[in-house]
mmCIF file of C-alpha atoms in Angstrom:
data_model
loop_
_atom_site.group_PDB
_atom_site.id
_atom_site.type_symbol
_atom_site.label_atom_id
_atom_site.label_comp_id
_atom_site.label_asym_id
_atom_site.label_seq_id
_atom_site.Cartn_x
_atom_site.Cartn_y
_atom_site.Cartn_z
ATOM 1 C CA MET A 23 91.926 99.039 75.602
ATOM 2 C CA LYS A 24 91.659 95.513 74.307
ATOM 3 C CA SER A 25 88.717 93.310 75.245
ATOM 4 C CA PRO A 26 88.745 92.127 78.884
ATOM 5 C CA HIS A 27 89.971 88.598 78.240
ATOM 6 C CA GLU A 28 92.817 90.019 76.122
ATOM 7 C CA THR A 29 93.795 92.620 78.734
ATOM 8 C CA LYS A 30 96.469 91.410 81.111
ATOM 9 C CA VAL A 31 96.165 92.972 84.567
ATOM 10 C CA CYS A 32 98.564 92.406 87.448
ATOM 11 C CA VAL A 33 97.263 93.276 90.915
ATOM 12 C CA ILE A 34 100.097 93.604 93.431
ATOM 13 C CA GLY A 35 98.799 93.354 96.980
ATOM 14 C CA LEU A 36 95.954 90.952 97.731
ATOM 15 C CA GLY A 37 94.964 92.474 101.044
ATOM 16 C CA SER A 38 91.431 93.497 101.966
ATOM 17 C CA MET A 39 91.194 96.071 99.164
ATOM 18 C CA GLY A 40 93.438 94.546 96.514
ATOM 19 C CA PHE A 41 91.824 91.129 96.753
ATOM 20 C CA GLY A 42 88.380 92.622 96.161
ATOM 21 C CA MET A 43 89.639 94.613 93.183
ATOM 22 C CA ALA A 44 91.300 91.555 91.674
ATOM 23 C CA GLU A 45 88.160 89.500 92.283
ATOM 24 C CA SER A 46 85.965 92.135 90.614
ATOM 25 C CA LEU A 47 88.217 92.217 87.534
ATOM 26 C CA LEU A 48 88.326 88.429 87.337
ATOM 27 C CA ARG A 49 84.530 88.322 87.540
ATOM 28 C CA ALA A 50 84.346 90.737 84.595
ATOM 29 C CA GLY A 51 86.505 88.494 82.424
ATOM 30 C CA PHE A 52 89.894 90.217 82.662
ATOM 31 C CA ALA A 53 93.062 88.115 82.657
ATOM 32 C CA VAL A 54 94.248 88.845 86.211
ATOM 33 C CA THR A 55 97.463 87.811 87.936
ATOM 34 C CA GLY A 56 97.719 88.370 91.686
ATOM 35 C CA VAL A 57 100.939 88.931 93.611
ATOM 36 C CA ASP A 58 101.287 88.938 97.395
ATOM 37 C CA VAL A 59 103.740 87.820 100.062
ATOM 38 C CA ASN A 60 100.821 86.156 101.855
ATOM 39 C CA VAL A 61 100.622 82.593 100.541
ATOM 40 C CA GLU A 62 97.091 82.116 101.869
ATOM 41 C CA ALA A 63 95.842 85.138 99.899
ATOM 42 C CA MET A 64 97.487 83.780 96.755
ATOM 43 C CA GLU A 65 95.867 80.376 97.276
ATOM 44 C CA ARG A 66 92.445 82.006 97.772
ATOM 45 C CA PHE A 67 92.824 83.958 94.549
ATOM 46 C CA ALA A 68 93.997 80.899 92.622
ATOM 47 C CA ALA A 69 90.944 79.019 93.907
ATOM 48 C CA LEU A 70 88.768 81.661 92.222
ATOM 49 C CA GLY A 71 90.462 80.972 88.895
ATOM 50 C CA GLY A 72 93.004 83.780 88.943
ATOM 51 C CA ALA A 73 96.665 83.408 88.038
ATOM 52 C CA VAL A 74 99.312 84.017 90.701
ATOM 53 C CA ALA A 75 102.985 84.918 90.550
ATOM 54 C CA PRO A 76 105.773 84.843 93.154
ATOM 55 C CA ASP A 77 106.940 88.436 92.639
ATOM 56 C CA PRO A 78 105.927 91.655 90.844
ATOM 57 C CA MET A 79 108.343 91.191 87.948
ATOM 58 C CA THR A 80 106.994 87.749 87.135
ATOM 59 C CA GLY A 81 103.379 88.839 87.569
ATOM 60 C CA ALA A 82 103.789 91.900 85.357
ATOM 61 C CA GLN A 83 105.378 90.146 82.386
ATOM 62 C CA ALA A 84 103.821 91.820 79.311
ATOM 63 C CA ALA A 85 101.043 93.276 81.492
ATOM 64 C CA ASP A 86 98.865 96.020 80.040
ATOM 65 C CA LEU A 87 98.017 97.340 83.506
ATOM 66 C CA VAL A 88 99.657 97.012 86.918
ATOM 67 C CA ILE A 89 97.590 97.971 89.980
ATOM 68 C CA ALA A 90 99.703 98.480 93.097
ATOM 69 C CA VAL A 91 97.504 98.108 96.190
ATOM 70 C CA VAL A 92 100.137 97.967 98.908
ATOM 71 C CA VAL A 93 100.433 99.723 102.262
ATOM 72 C CA ASN A 94 102.526 102.825 101.631
ATOM 73 C CA ALA A 95 104.858 104.733 99.339
ATOM 74 C CA ASP A 96 107.938 102.684 100.273
ATOM 75 C CA GLN A 97 106.192 99.417 99.405
ATOM 76 C CA THR A 98 104.886 100.974 96.193
ATOM 77 C CA GLU A 99 108.418 101.966 95.207
ATOM 78 C CA GLN A 100 109.694 98.477 95.968
ATOM 79 C CA VAL A 101 107.042 96.597 93.978
ATOM 80 C CA LEU A 102 107.277 98.957 91.005
ATOM 81 C CA PHE A 103 110.996 99.772 90.787
ATOM 82 C CA GLY A 104 112.827 97.346 93.079
ATOM 83 C CA PRO A 105 115.106 94.494 91.948
ATOM 84 C CA ARG A 106 112.052 92.343 91.109
ATOM 85 C CA GLY A 107 109.839 95.311 90.321
ATOM 86 C CA ALA A 108 106.951 95.334 87.910
ATOM 87 C CA VAL A 109 107.654 98.354 85.718
ATOM 88 C CA ALA A 110 110.647 96.876 83.903
ATOM 89 C CA ALA A 111 108.640 93.768 82.973
ATOM 90 C CA MET A 112 105.489 95.426 81.669
ATOM 91 C CA GLY A 113 104.402 95.539 78.080
ATOM 92 C CA SER A 114 105.378 98.624 76.106
ATOM 93 C CA GLY A 115 103.094 101.578 76.806
ATOM 94 C CA GLY A 116 101.464 99.952 79.831
ATOM 95 C CA VAL A 117 99.666 101.732 82.646
ATOM 96 C CA VAL A 118 100.466 101.760 86.355
ATOM 97 C CA MET A 119 97.726 102.538 88.889
ATOM 98 C CA SER A 120 99.140 103.494 92.290
ATOM 99 C CA CYS A 121 96.487 103.036 95.004
ATOM 100 C CA ALA A 122 98.344 103.429 98.316
ATOM 101 C CA THR A 123 97.884 106.505 100.465
ATOM 102 C CA MET A 124 101.056 108.590 100.229
ATOM 103 C CA ALA A 125 102.395 112.120 100.253
ATOM 104 C CA PRO A 126 101.804 113.921 96.925
ATOM 105 C CA ASP A 127 105.504 114.386 96.223
ATOM 106 C CA ARG A 128 106.073 110.613 96.263
ATOM 107 C CA ALA A 129 103.302 110.127 93.697
ATOM 108 C CA ARG A 130 104.944 112.739 91.464
ATOM 109 C CA GLN A 131 108.296 110.977 91.774
ATOM 110 C CA PHE A 132 106.768 107.635 90.793
ATOM 111 C CA ALA A 133 105.009 109.204 87.813
ATOM 112 C CA ALA A 134 108.281 110.624 86.515
ATOM 113 C CA ARG A 135 110.052 107.278 86.882
ATOM 114 C CA CYS A 136 107.279 105.449 85.048
ATOM 115 C CA VAL A 137 107.336 107.916 82.177
ATOM 116 C CA GLU A 138 111.123 107.538 81.974
ATOM 117 C CA ALA A 139 110.597 103.767 81.685
ATOM 118 C CA GLY A 140 108.030 104.192 78.904
ATOM 119 C CA GLN A 141 104.944 103.525 81.009
ATOM 120 C CA ASP A 142 101.970 105.712 81.915
ATOM 121 C CA PHE A 143 101.172 106.412 85.559
ATOM 122 C CA LEU A 144 97.910 107.224 87.282
ATOM 123 C CA ASP A 145 97.783 108.461 90.864
ATOM 124 C CA THR A 146 94.654 106.595 92.007
ATOM 125 C CA PRO A 147 94.205 106.257 95.765
ATOM 126 C CA ILE A 148 91.029 104.414 96.716
ATOM 127 C CA SER A 149 88.418 104.525 99.459
ATOM 128 C CA GLY A 150 85.464 102.383 100.451
ATOM 129 C CA GLY A 151 86.690 99.400 102.442
ATOM 130 C CA ALA A 152 86.851 95.672 101.798
ATOM 131 C CA LEU A 153 83.139 95.136 101.113
ATOM 132 C CA ARG A 154 82.969 97.844 98.458
ATOM 133 C CA ALA A 155 86.193 96.557 96.925
ATOM 134 C CA ALA A 156 84.659 93.089 96.613
ATOM 135 C CA SER A 157 81.494 94.473 95.018
ATOM 136 C CA GLY A 158 83.362 96.783 92.635
ATOM 137 C CA GLU A 159 82.016 99.949 94.281
ATOM 138 C CA LEU A 160 85.112 101.797 95.439
ATOM 139 C CA THR A 161 85.738 105.518 95.138
ATOM 140 C CA VAL A 162 88.839 106.443 93.123
ATOM 141 C CA MET A 163 90.443 109.845 93.707
ATOM 142 C CA GLY A 164 92.510 110.014 90.577
ATOM 143 C CA SER A 165 94.894 112.302 88.801
ATOM 144 C CA GLY A 166 96.927 111.879 85.665
ATOM 145 C CA PRO A 167 96.501 112.243 81.896
ATOM 146 C CA SER A 168 92.831 112.169 80.902
ATOM 147 C CA GLU A 169 93.577 110.037 77.850
ATOM 148 C CA VAL A 170 95.101 107.361 80.099
ATOM 149 C CA PHE A 171 91.988 107.381 82.270
ATOM 150 C CA ALA A 172 89.919 106.957 79.109
ATOM 151 C CA ARG A 173 92.085 104.050 77.982
ATOM 152 C CA ILE A 174 91.541 102.039 81.164
ATOM 153 C CA ARG A 175 87.927 103.082 81.727
ATOM 154 C CA PRO A 176 86.637 99.459 81.436
ATOM 155 C CA VAL A 177 88.875 98.482 84.356
ATOM 156 C CA LEU A 178 87.838 101.482 86.429
ATOM 157 C CA ASP A 179 84.177 100.710 85.798
ATOM 158 C CA CYS A 180 84.731 97.217 87.221
ATOM 159 C CA VAL A 181 86.380 98.271 90.458
ATOM 160 C CA ALA A 182 84.720 101.597 91.274
ATOM 161 C CA ALA A 183 81.296 103.165 91.600
ATOM 162 C CA LYS A 184 82.802 106.658 91.474
ATOM 163 C CA VAL A 185 85.943 107.766 89.660
ATOM 164 C CA TYR A 186 87.007 111.359 90.195
ATOM 165 C CA GLU A 187 89.486 112.754 87.675
ATOM 166 C CA LEU A 188 91.012 115.573 89.681
ATOM 167 C CA GLY A 189 93.727 116.904 87.401
ATOM 168 C CA GLU A 190 96.334 115.982 84.825
ATOM 169 C CA GLU A 191 99.262 115.860 87.255
ATOM 170 C CA ALA A 192 100.136 113.037 89.632
ATOM 171 C CA GLY A 193 100.000 114.081 93.280
ATOM 172 C CA THR A 194 96.583 115.716 93.184
ATOM 173 C CA GLY A 195 94.786 112.434 93.810
ATOM 174 C CA ALA A 196 97.184 111.708 96.658
ATOM 175 C CA ALA A 197 96.419 115.089 98.217
ATOM 176 C CA PHE A 198 92.668 114.481 98.069
ATOM 177 C CA LYS A 199 93.173 111.087 99.747
ATOM 178 C CA VAL A 200 95.206 112.671 102.538
ATOM 179 C CA VAL A 201 92.278 115.021 103.258
ATOM 180 C CA ASN A 202 89.975 111.980 103.321
ATOM 181 C CA GLN A 203 92.286 110.144 105.705
ATOM 182 C CA LEU A 204 92.432 113.127 108.048
ATOM 183 C CA LEU A 205 88.665 112.929 108.372
ATOM 184 C CA ALA A 206 88.539 109.132 108.485
ATOM 185 C CA GLY A 207 91.112 108.907 111.264
ATOM 186 C CA VAL A 208 89.466 111.631 113.329
ATOM 187 C CA HIS A 209 86.025 110.052 112.875
ATOM 188 C CA ILE A 210 87.255 106.587 113.921
ATOM 189 C CA ALA A 211 88.970 107.993 116.999
ATOM 190 C CA ALA A 212 85.847 110.005 117.887
ATOM 191 C CA ALA A 213 83.567 106.996 117.372
ATOM 192 C CA CYS A 214 85.739 104.858 119.629
ATOM 193 C CA GLU A 215 85.855 107.575 122.273
ATOM 194 C CA ALA A 216 82.085 108.017 122.122
ATOM 195 C CA ILE A 217 81.171 104.341 122.469
ATOM 196 C CA THR A 218 83.667 103.860 125.316
ATOM 197 C CA PHE A 219 82.371 107.020 127.016
ATOM 198 C CA ALA A 220 78.893 105.507 126.763
ATOM 199 C CA LYS A 221 80.197 102.377 128.456
ATOM 200 C CA ALA A 222 81.686 104.489 131.258
ATOM 201 C CA MET A 223 78.223 105.953 131.865
ATOM 202 C CA GLY A 224 76.712 102.469 132.065
ATOM 203 C CA LEU A 225 74.611 102.765 128.915
ATOM 204 C CA ASP A 226 73.326 99.878 126.798
ATOM 205 C CA LEU A 227 75.825 99.971 123.918
ATOM 206 C CA GLU A 228 73.490 98.330 121.419
ATOM 207 C CA LYS A 229 70.898 100.994 122.176
ATOM 208 C CA VAL A 230 73.542 103.743 121.906
ATOM 209 C CA TYR A 231 74.388 102.473 118.438
ATOM 210 C CA GLU A 232 70.729 102.437 117.422
ATOM 211 C CA VAL A 233 70.085 105.960 118.682
ATOM 212 C CA ILE A 234 73.269 107.604 117.407
ATOM 213 C CA THR A 235 72.995 106.130 113.915
ATOM 214 C CA ALA A 236 69.560 107.771 113.693
ATOM 215 C CA SER A 237 70.826 111.103 115.044
ATOM 216 C CA ALA A 238 72.933 114.058 113.956
ATOM 217 C CA GLY A 239 76.039 112.789 115.729
ATOM 218 C CA ASN A 240 76.308 109.804 113.398
ATOM 219 C CA SER A 241 79.171 109.377 110.934
ATOM 220 C CA TRP A 242 80.005 106.739 108.350
ATOM 221 C CA MET A 243 82.852 105.588 110.584
ATOM 222 C CA PHE A 244 80.658 105.367 113.693
ATOM 223 C CA GLU A 245 78.151 103.311 111.739
ATOM 224 C CA ASN A 246 80.851 101.097 110.219
ATOM 225 C CA ARG A 247 83.314 100.628 113.097
ATOM 226 C CA VAL A 248 81.191 100.525 116.258
ATOM 227 C CA PRO A 249 79.695 97.124 115.288
ATOM 228 C CA HIS A 250 83.231 95.708 115.545
ATOM 229 C CA VAL A 251 83.287 96.896 119.171
ATOM 230 C CA LEU A 252 79.797 95.547 119.876
ATOM 231 C CA GLU A 253 80.781 92.157 118.439
ATOM 232 C CA GLY A 254 84.160 92.104 120.176
ATOM 233 C CA ASP A 255 85.692 91.359 116.785
ATOM 234 C CA TYR A 256 88.974 93.153 116.153
ATOM 235 C CA SER A 257 90.189 91.082 113.221
ATOM 236 C CA PRO A 258 91.698 93.690 110.910
ATOM 237 C CA ARG A 259 89.511 95.089 108.161
ATOM 238 C CA SER A 260 91.682 98.201 108.362
ATOM 239 C CA ALA A 261 94.509 98.091 110.878
ATOM 240 C CA VAL A 262 95.545 100.606 113.522
ATOM 241 C CA ASP A 263 98.951 100.874 111.843
ATOM 242 C CA ILE A 264 97.296 102.227 108.691
ATOM 243 C CA PHE A 265 96.224 105.320 110.578
ATOM 244 C CA THR A 266 99.493 105.803 112.412
ATOM 245 C CA LYS A 267 100.917 106.044 108.880
ATOM 246 C CA ASP A 268 98.192 108.125 107.257
ATOM 247 C CA LEU A 269 97.739 110.636 110.068
ATOM 248 C CA GLY A 270 101.527 110.817 110.233
ATOM 249 C CA ILE A 271 101.467 111.949 106.600
ATOM 250 C CA VAL A 272 98.881 114.588 107.548
ATOM 251 C CA ALA A 273 101.141 115.812 110.361
ATOM 252 C CA ASP A 274 104.196 115.927 108.086
ATOM 253 C CA ILE A 275 102.385 117.932 105.423
ATOM 254 C CA GLY A 276 100.961 120.269 108.067
ATOM 255 C CA ARG A 277 104.457 120.977 109.407
ATOM 256 C CA HIS A 278 105.776 121.589 105.890
ATOM 257 C CA LEU A 279 102.939 123.998 105.118
ATOM 258 C CA LYS A 280 103.058 125.554 108.599
ATOM 259 C CA PHE A 281 99.373 124.648 108.862
ATOM 260 C CA PRO A 282 98.079 123.471 112.273
ATOM 261 C CA THR A 283 96.270 120.125 112.466
ATOM 262 C CA PRO A 284 95.404 119.888 116.187
ATOM 263 C CA ILE A 285 92.443 117.520 115.920
ATOM 264 C CA ALA A 286 94.200 115.170 113.503
ATOM 265 C CA SER A 287 97.293 115.242 115.721
ATOM 266 C CA THR A 288 95.250 114.197 118.762
ATOM 267 C CA ALA A 289 93.714 111.349 116.760
ATOM 268 C CA LEU A 290 97.201 110.320 115.622
ATOM 269 C CA GLN A 291 98.335 110.016 119.238
ATOM 270 C CA MET A 292 95.301 107.840 120.007
ATOM 271 C CA PHE A 293 96.324 105.433 117.244
ATOM 272 C CA VAL A 294 99.971 105.537 118.361
ATOM 273 C CA MET A 295 98.888 104.676 121.918
ATOM 274 C CA THR A 296 96.805 101.782 120.604
ATOM 275 C CA ALA A 297 99.734 100.474 118.558
ATOM 276 C CA ALA A 298 102.047 100.865 121.566
ATOM 277 C CA ALA A 299 99.612 98.717 123.559
ATOM 278 C CA GLY A 300 100.249 95.872 121.112
ATOM 279 C CA MET A 301 97.231 96.324 118.854
ATOM 280 C CA GLY A 302 98.888 97.868 115.790
ATOM 281 C CA ARG A 303 97.886 95.031 113.491
ATOM 282 C CA ASP A 304 94.362 94.745 114.881
ATOM 283 C CA ASP A 305 91.281 96.502 113.560
ATOM 284 C CA ASP A 306 91.386 100.278 113.927
ATOM 285 C CA ALA A 307 88.317 100.092 116.189
ATOM 286 C CA SER A 308 90.839 98.842 118.762
ATOM 287 C CA VAL A 309 91.204 102.484 119.803
ATOM 288 C CA ALA A 310 88.099 101.716 121.888
ATOM 289 C CA ARG A 311 89.934 98.859 123.600
ATOM 290 C CA MET A 312 92.861 101.144 124.374
ATOM 291 C CA LEU A 313 90.546 103.687 126.002
ATOM 292 C CA ALA A 314 88.699 100.939 127.883
ATOM 293 C CA ASN A 315 91.983 99.606 129.226
ATOM 294 C CA ILE A 316 92.938 103.046 130.543
ATOM 295 C CA ALA A 317 89.537 103.515 132.170
ATOM 296 C CA GLY A 318 89.279 99.985 133.578
ATOM 297 C CA LEU A 319 86.171 99.173 131.526
ATOM 298 C CA GLU A 320 85.016 95.910 129.987
ATOM 299 C CA LEU A 321 83.803 96.062 126.403
ATOM 300 C CA PRO A 322 81.938 93.192 124.721
ATOM 301 C CA ALA A 323 84.074 90.209 123.860
ATOM 302 C CA ALA A 324 83.697 87.898 120.886
ATOM 303 C CA GLY A 325 80.467 85.958 121.279
ATOM 304 C CA GLY A 326 78.665 88.861 122.927
ATOM 305 C CA LEU A 327 80.068 88.444 126.429
ATOM 306 C CA ALA A 328 81.793 91.190 128.380
ATOM 307 C CA GLY A 329 85.513 90.683 128.531
ATOM 308 C CA GLU A 330 88.835 92.396 128.976
ATOM 309 C CA GLY A 331 88.901 95.829 127.394
#
């Protein structure tokens, strides 16, 4: 790969993860163009010194690397191969990194289409959240040709603390991410159930958090999401709708494989119920609010006061 300032990178999707990735690359000296439908996100990125473009095709003009950090497989297909898609505009022999959680077969389809268009494709779903994205400490669960990974290693080193190369074929990384999302969704649902159960028993929720995070029942998701409940802050770091999608993928794959996923399926219904209650775009810790509403409980509100569940 060329030196950072000579390497043109287009990041499509300046949400909580994509913005942090773009910011990390910009900080390292890469020539980064951001693309997003959210004008405010584009303005924030431009204020940092990044370039912005109105659509993927414009942003990817002569790009060496396109990083698609959108919500799902359908959005990935649109930004890469749609009427104003990025792949047709890229420089010859460019690389596409696909970061959205999706079913493995969709990743394989996208890889084949990129190769047909003369571009390399890496199946690179990510994990770690907005803070780790901003600090360049994500985990990448990648699959694709090892020589392509080697070629973009300077970029990967900027955005990730851990890069797992899990096989030469696209789809393997996607499968690993689906396993991760099964666990993540179940752990969030369990954390929300636990903290709301504690409220039902009249416990001091701050003290519950302190004790559980020092005990065997702790999980990364309990430690990360329960503070949102304690603060009454449900602004979306990761939205409920993300897990209705991701656990839906788990359920679909389970049906196809004739493999039962009872715990993941229960968690999926908890997220669906939360979305049906009008909280689909809120933080995924809103599962606690859904449970509190059913039980007639008051969780902390913003500012530390008890309020409507």
